[in-house]
Amino acid sequence: MPLIEWSENFSVNIPSIDEQHKKIVHMVNELHEAMITDKGNSVLGKIFGELIQYTKTHFSYEEKLFQTYGYPEAEDHKQSHDALTSKTMALQKDFETGSTTIMFEVSDFLKSWLTNHIQGQDKKYAPFLSSKGVT
Ligand code: FEO
């Protein structure tokens, strides 16, 4: 059973962004699955690294849209992205220095992040970006 089930509750009703969020959900589930089936550190490290990279790309995509259309809450939103990136990279460092149990913290953290950030701050920009014609 996946750690996170995609549902319409996650949708921001902007297809390009929903697709990216779905991919992040998929990657978090993949990481969780690798963890509970004892895939080993090299596999976990690879999936985790790819997830971090993809998430950074996604954050940049949103921030570029904010900049292009002058989203008024861009600064607060970017600060959340930066905090989430820092935390995830700190967890990656802990993992690389030998703690495998850290992965349980990682999946808990990512699950709550996805739920809180997407359903909170991301949903907040949806009407604004939709009104600008972003799809
Ligand atoms: Fe979809 Fe603000 O991250």
PDB file of C-alpha atoms and ligand atoms in Angstrom:
ATOM      1  CA  MET A   1       0.000   0.000   0.000  1.00  0.00           C
ATOM      2  CA  PRO A   2       1.469   3.388  -0.968  1.00  0.00           C
ATOM      3  CA  LEU A   3       2.420   5.855   1.742  1.00  0.00           C
ATOM      4  CA  ILE A   4       0.375   8.575   0.073  1.00  0.00           C
ATOM      5  CA  GLU A   5      -2.671   8.108  -2.148  1.00  0.00           C
ATOM      6  CA  TRP A   6      -3.221  10.860  -4.693  1.00  0.00           C
ATOM      7  CA  SER A   7      -6.695  12.303  -4.439  1.00  0.00           C
ATOM      8  CA  GLU A   8      -8.512  15.369  -5.695  1.00  0.00           C
ATOM      9  CA  ASN A   9      -7.754  16.948  -2.320  1.00  0.00           C
ATOM     10  CA  PHE A  10      -4.240  17.482  -3.643  1.00  0.00           C
ATOM     11  CA  SER A  11      -5.353  19.106  -6.868  1.00  0.00           C
ATOM     12  CA  VAL A  12      -4.650  22.791  -7.465  1.00  0.00           C
ATOM     13  CA  ASN A  13      -6.658  22.573 -10.710  1.00  0.00           C
ATOM     14  CA  ILE A  14      -3.645  23.600 -12.775  1.00  0.00           C
ATOM     15  CA  PRO A  15      -2.721  20.548 -14.872  1.00  0.00           C
ATOM     16  CA  SER A  16       1.022  21.237 -15.257  1.00  0.00           C
ATOM     17  CA  ILE A  17       1.411  21.610 -11.492  1.00  0.00           C
ATOM     18  CA  ASP A  18      -0.827  18.665 -10.632  1.00  0.00           C
ATOM     19  CA  GLU A  19       1.368  16.492 -12.865  1.00  0.00           C
ATOM     20  CA  GLN A  20       4.490  17.613 -11.003  1.00  0.00           C
ATOM     21  CA  HIS A  21       2.861  17.031  -7.620  1.00  0.00           C
ATOM     22  CA  LYS A  22       1.766  13.566  -8.749  1.00  0.00           C
ATOM     23  CA  LYS A  23       5.321  12.770  -9.724  1.00  0.00           C
ATOM     24  CA  ILE A  24       6.574  13.901  -6.310  1.00  0.00           C
ATOM     25  CA  VAL A  25       3.937  11.736  -4.603  1.00  0.00           C
ATOM     26  CA  HIS A  26       5.045   8.816  -6.772  1.00  0.00           C
ATOM     27  CA  MET A  27       8.705   9.371  -5.864  1.00  0.00           C
ATOM     28  CA  VAL A  28       7.952   9.597  -2.136  1.00  0.00           C
ATOM     29  CA  ASN A  29       5.987   6.348  -2.399  1.00  0.00           C
ATOM     30  CA  GLU A  30       8.869   4.748  -4.277  1.00  0.00           C
ATOM     31  CA  LEU A  31      11.291   5.823  -1.558  1.00  0.00           C
ATOM     32  CA  HIS A  32       8.999   4.478   1.141  1.00  0.00           C
ATOM     33  CA  GLU A  33       8.576   1.186  -0.697  1.00  0.00           C
ATOM     34  CA  ALA A  34      12.351   0.811  -1.098  1.00  0.00           C
ATOM     35  CA  MET A  35      12.754   1.499   2.605  1.00  0.00           C
ATOM     36  CA  ILE A  36      10.217  -1.026   3.872  1.00  0.00           C
ATOM     37  CA  THR A  37      11.494  -3.718   1.525  1.00  0.00           C
ATOM     38  CA  ASP A  38      15.114  -3.211   2.657  1.00  0.00           C
ATOM     39  CA  LYS A  39      16.472  -2.261  -0.725  1.00  0.00           C
ATOM     40  CA  GLY A  40      19.784  -1.122   0.718  1.00  0.00           C
ATOM     41  CA  ASN A  41      21.490   2.197   1.081  1.00  0.00           C
ATOM     42  CA  SER A  42      22.634   2.676  -2.483  1.00  0.00           C
ATOM     43  CA  VAL A  43      19.111   2.286  -3.879  1.00  0.00           C
ATOM     44  CA  LEU A  44      17.633   4.459  -1.144  1.00  0.00           C
ATOM     45  CA  GLY A  45      20.281   7.107  -1.635  1.00  0.00           C
ATOM     46  CA  LYS A  46      19.665   7.196  -5.379  1.00  0.00           C
ATOM     47  CA  ILE A  47      15.888   7.544  -5.077  1.00  0.00           C
ATOM     48  CA  PHE A  48      16.243  10.142  -2.341  1.00  0.00           C
ATOM     49  CA  GLY A  49      18.699  12.174  -4.432  1.00  0.00           C
ATOM     50  CA  GLU A  50      16.400  12.091  -7.454  1.00  0.00           C
ATOM     51  CA  LEU A  51      13.460  13.157  -5.317  1.00  0.00           C
ATOM     52  CA  ILE A  52      15.369  16.149  -3.969  1.00  0.00           C
ATOM     53  CA  GLN A  53      16.447  17.187  -7.467  1.00  0.00           C
ATOM     54  CA  TYR A  54      12.949  16.887  -8.875  1.00  0.00           C
ATOM     55  CA  THR A  55      11.454  18.802  -5.971  1.00  0.00           C
ATOM     56  CA  LYS A  56      13.922  21.646  -6.500  1.00  0.00           C
ATOM     57  CA  THR A  57      12.942  21.767 -10.167  1.00  0.00           C
ATOM     58  CA  HIS A  58       9.287  21.888  -9.175  1.00  0.00           C
ATOM     59  CA  PHE A  59       9.858  24.706  -6.683  1.00  0.00           C
ATOM     60  CA  SER A  60      11.699  26.704  -9.347  1.00  0.00           C
ATOM     61  CA  TYR A  61       8.779  26.179 -11.730  1.00  0.00           C
ATOM     62  CA  GLU A  62       6.300  27.590  -9.231  1.00  0.00           C
ATOM     63  CA  GLU A  63       8.600  30.488  -8.292  1.00  0.00           C
ATOM     64  CA  LYS A  64       9.073  31.423 -11.936  1.00  0.00           C
ATOM     65  CA  LEU A  65       5.290  31.590 -12.360  1.00  0.00           C
ATOM     66  CA  PHE A  66       5.039  33.786  -9.259  1.00  0.00           C
ATOM     67  CA  GLN A  67       7.639  36.118 -10.700  1.00  0.00           C
ATOM     68  CA  THR A  68       6.093  36.196 -14.165  1.00  0.00           C
ATOM     69  CA  TYR A  69       2.599  37.043 -12.908  1.00  0.00           C
ATOM     70  CA  GLY A  70       3.457  39.032  -9.785  1.00  0.00           C
ATOM     71  CA  TYR A  71       1.946  36.715  -7.190  1.00  0.00           C
ATOM     72  CA  PRO A  72       1.666  38.843  -4.024  1.00  0.00           C
ATOM     73  CA  GLU A  73       2.565  36.017  -1.604  1.00  0.00           C
ATOM     74  CA  ALA A  74       5.598  34.873  -3.544  1.00  0.00           C
ATOM     75  CA  GLU A  75       8.132  35.758  -0.854  1.00  0.00           C
ATOM     76  CA  ASP A  76       6.436  33.767   1.920  1.00  0.00           C
ATOM     77  CA  HIS A  77       5.939  30.855  -0.408  1.00  0.00           C
ATOM     78  CA  LYS A  78       9.574  30.872  -1.500  1.00  0.00           C
ATOM     79  CA  GLN A  79      10.662  30.907   2.141  1.00  0.00           C
ATOM     80  CA  SER A  80       8.667  27.720   2.711  1.00  0.00           C
ATOM     81  CA  HIS A  81      10.320  26.122  -0.305  1.00  0.00           C
ATOM     82  CA  ASP A  82      13.755  27.117   0.986  1.00  0.00           C
ATOM     83  CA  ALA A  83      13.018  25.764   4.469  1.00  0.00           C
ATOM     84  CA  LEU A  84      11.738  22.481   3.067  1.00  0.00           C
ATOM     85  CA  THR A  85      14.754  22.135   0.797  1.00  0.00           C
ATOM     86  CA  SER A  86      17.172  22.808   3.678  1.00  0.00           C
ATOM     87  CA  LYS A  87      15.465  20.292   5.926  1.00  0.00           C
ATOM     88  CA  THR A  88      15.429  17.616   3.220  1.00  0.00           C
ATOM     89  CA  MET A  89      19.087  18.192   2.422  1.00  0.00           C
ATOM     90  CA  ALA A  90      19.979  17.947   6.123  1.00  0.00           C
ATOM     91  CA  LEU A  91      18.168  14.608   6.247  1.00  0.00           C
ATOM     92  CA  GLN A  92      20.070  13.495   3.163  1.00  0.00           C
ATOM     93  CA  LYS A  93      23.340  14.357   4.893  1.00  0.00           C
ATOM     94  CA  ASP A  94      22.329  12.366   7.985  1.00  0.00           C
ATOM     95  CA  PHE A  95      21.461   9.440   5.760  1.00  0.00           C
ATOM     96  CA  GLU A  96      24.802   9.652   3.950  1.00  0.00           C
ATOM     97  CA  THR A  97      26.680   9.673   7.227  1.00  0.00           C
ATOM     98  CA  GLY A  98      25.290   6.300   8.104  1.00  0.00           C
ATOM     99  CA  SER A  99      21.899   6.530   9.729  1.00  0.00           C
ATOM    100  CA  THR A 100      19.457   4.207   7.977  1.00  0.00           C
ATOM    101  CA  THR A 101      16.688   4.790  10.524  1.00  0.00           C
ATOM    102  CA  ILE A 102      16.699   8.385   9.298  1.00  0.00           C
ATOM    103  CA  MET A 103      14.634   7.145   6.355  1.00  0.00           C
ATOM    104  CA  PHE A 104      11.614   6.709   8.602  1.00  0.00           C
ATOM    105  CA  GLU A 105      11.969  10.321   9.603  1.00  0.00           C
ATOM    106  CA  VAL A 106      12.300  11.198   5.916  1.00  0.00           C
ATOM    107  CA  SER A 107       9.076   9.525   4.883  1.00  0.00           C
ATOM    108  CA  ASP A 108       7.163  11.005   7.828  1.00  0.00           C
ATOM    109  CA  PHE A 109       8.514  14.426   7.025  1.00  0.00           C
ATOM    110  CA  LEU A 110       7.737  14.182   3.316  1.00  0.00           C
ATOM    111  CA  LYS A 111       4.250  12.881   3.901  1.00  0.00           C
ATOM    112  CA  SER A 112       3.358  15.753   6.214  1.00  0.00           C
ATOM    113  CA  TRP A 113       5.092  18.233   3.912  1.00  0.00           C
ATOM    114  CA  LEU A 114       3.131  17.103   0.876  1.00  0.00           C
ATOM    115  CA  THR A 115      -0.123  17.252   2.707  1.00  0.00           C
ATOM    116  CA  ASN A 116       0.444  20.582   4.440  1.00  0.00           C
ATOM    117  CA  HIS A 117       2.254  22.471   1.713  1.00  0.00           C
ATOM    118  CA  ILE A 118       0.230  21.385  -1.299  1.00  0.00           C
ATOM    119  CA  GLN A 119      -3.107  21.553   0.472  1.00  0.00           C
ATOM    120  CA  GLY A 120      -2.198  24.828   2.153  1.00  0.00           C
ATOM    121  CA  GLN A 121       0.133  27.234   0.390  1.00  0.00           C
ATOM    122  CA  ASP A 122      -0.059  25.710  -3.080  1.00  0.00           C
ATOM    123  CA  LYS A 123      -3.844  25.744  -3.114  1.00  0.00           C
ATOM    124  CA  LYS A 124      -3.713  29.396  -2.124  1.00  0.00           C
ATOM    125  CA  TYR A 125      -2.002  30.467  -5.365  1.00  0.00           C
ATOM    126  CA  ALA A 126      -4.325  28.380  -7.548  1.00  0.00           C
ATOM    127  CA  PRO A 127      -7.083  30.975  -8.150  1.00  0.00           C
ATOM    128  CA  PHE A 128      -4.487  33.679  -8.821  1.00  0.00           C
ATOM    129  CA  LEU A 129      -2.490  31.675 -11.376  1.00  0.00           C
ATOM    130  CA  SER A 130      -5.646  30.265 -12.973  1.00  0.00           C
ATOM    131  CA  SER A 131      -6.928  33.808 -13.441  1.00  0.00           C
ATOM    132  CA  LYS A 132      -3.710  34.538 -15.370  1.00  0.00           C
ATOM    133  CA  GLY A 133      -4.396  31.643 -17.719  1.00  0.00           C
ATOM    134  CA  VAL A 134      -1.787  29.235 -16.330  1.00  0.00           C
ATOM    135  CA  THR A 135      -2.704  25.655 -17.194  1.00  0.00           C
TER     136      THR A 135
HETATM  137 FE1  FEO B   1       4.156  22.652  -5.120  1.00  0.00          FE
HETATM  138 FE2  FEO B   1       4.957  25.186  -3.434  1.00  0.00          FE
HETATM  139  O1  FEO B   1       5.245  23.469  -3.976  1.00  0.00           O
END
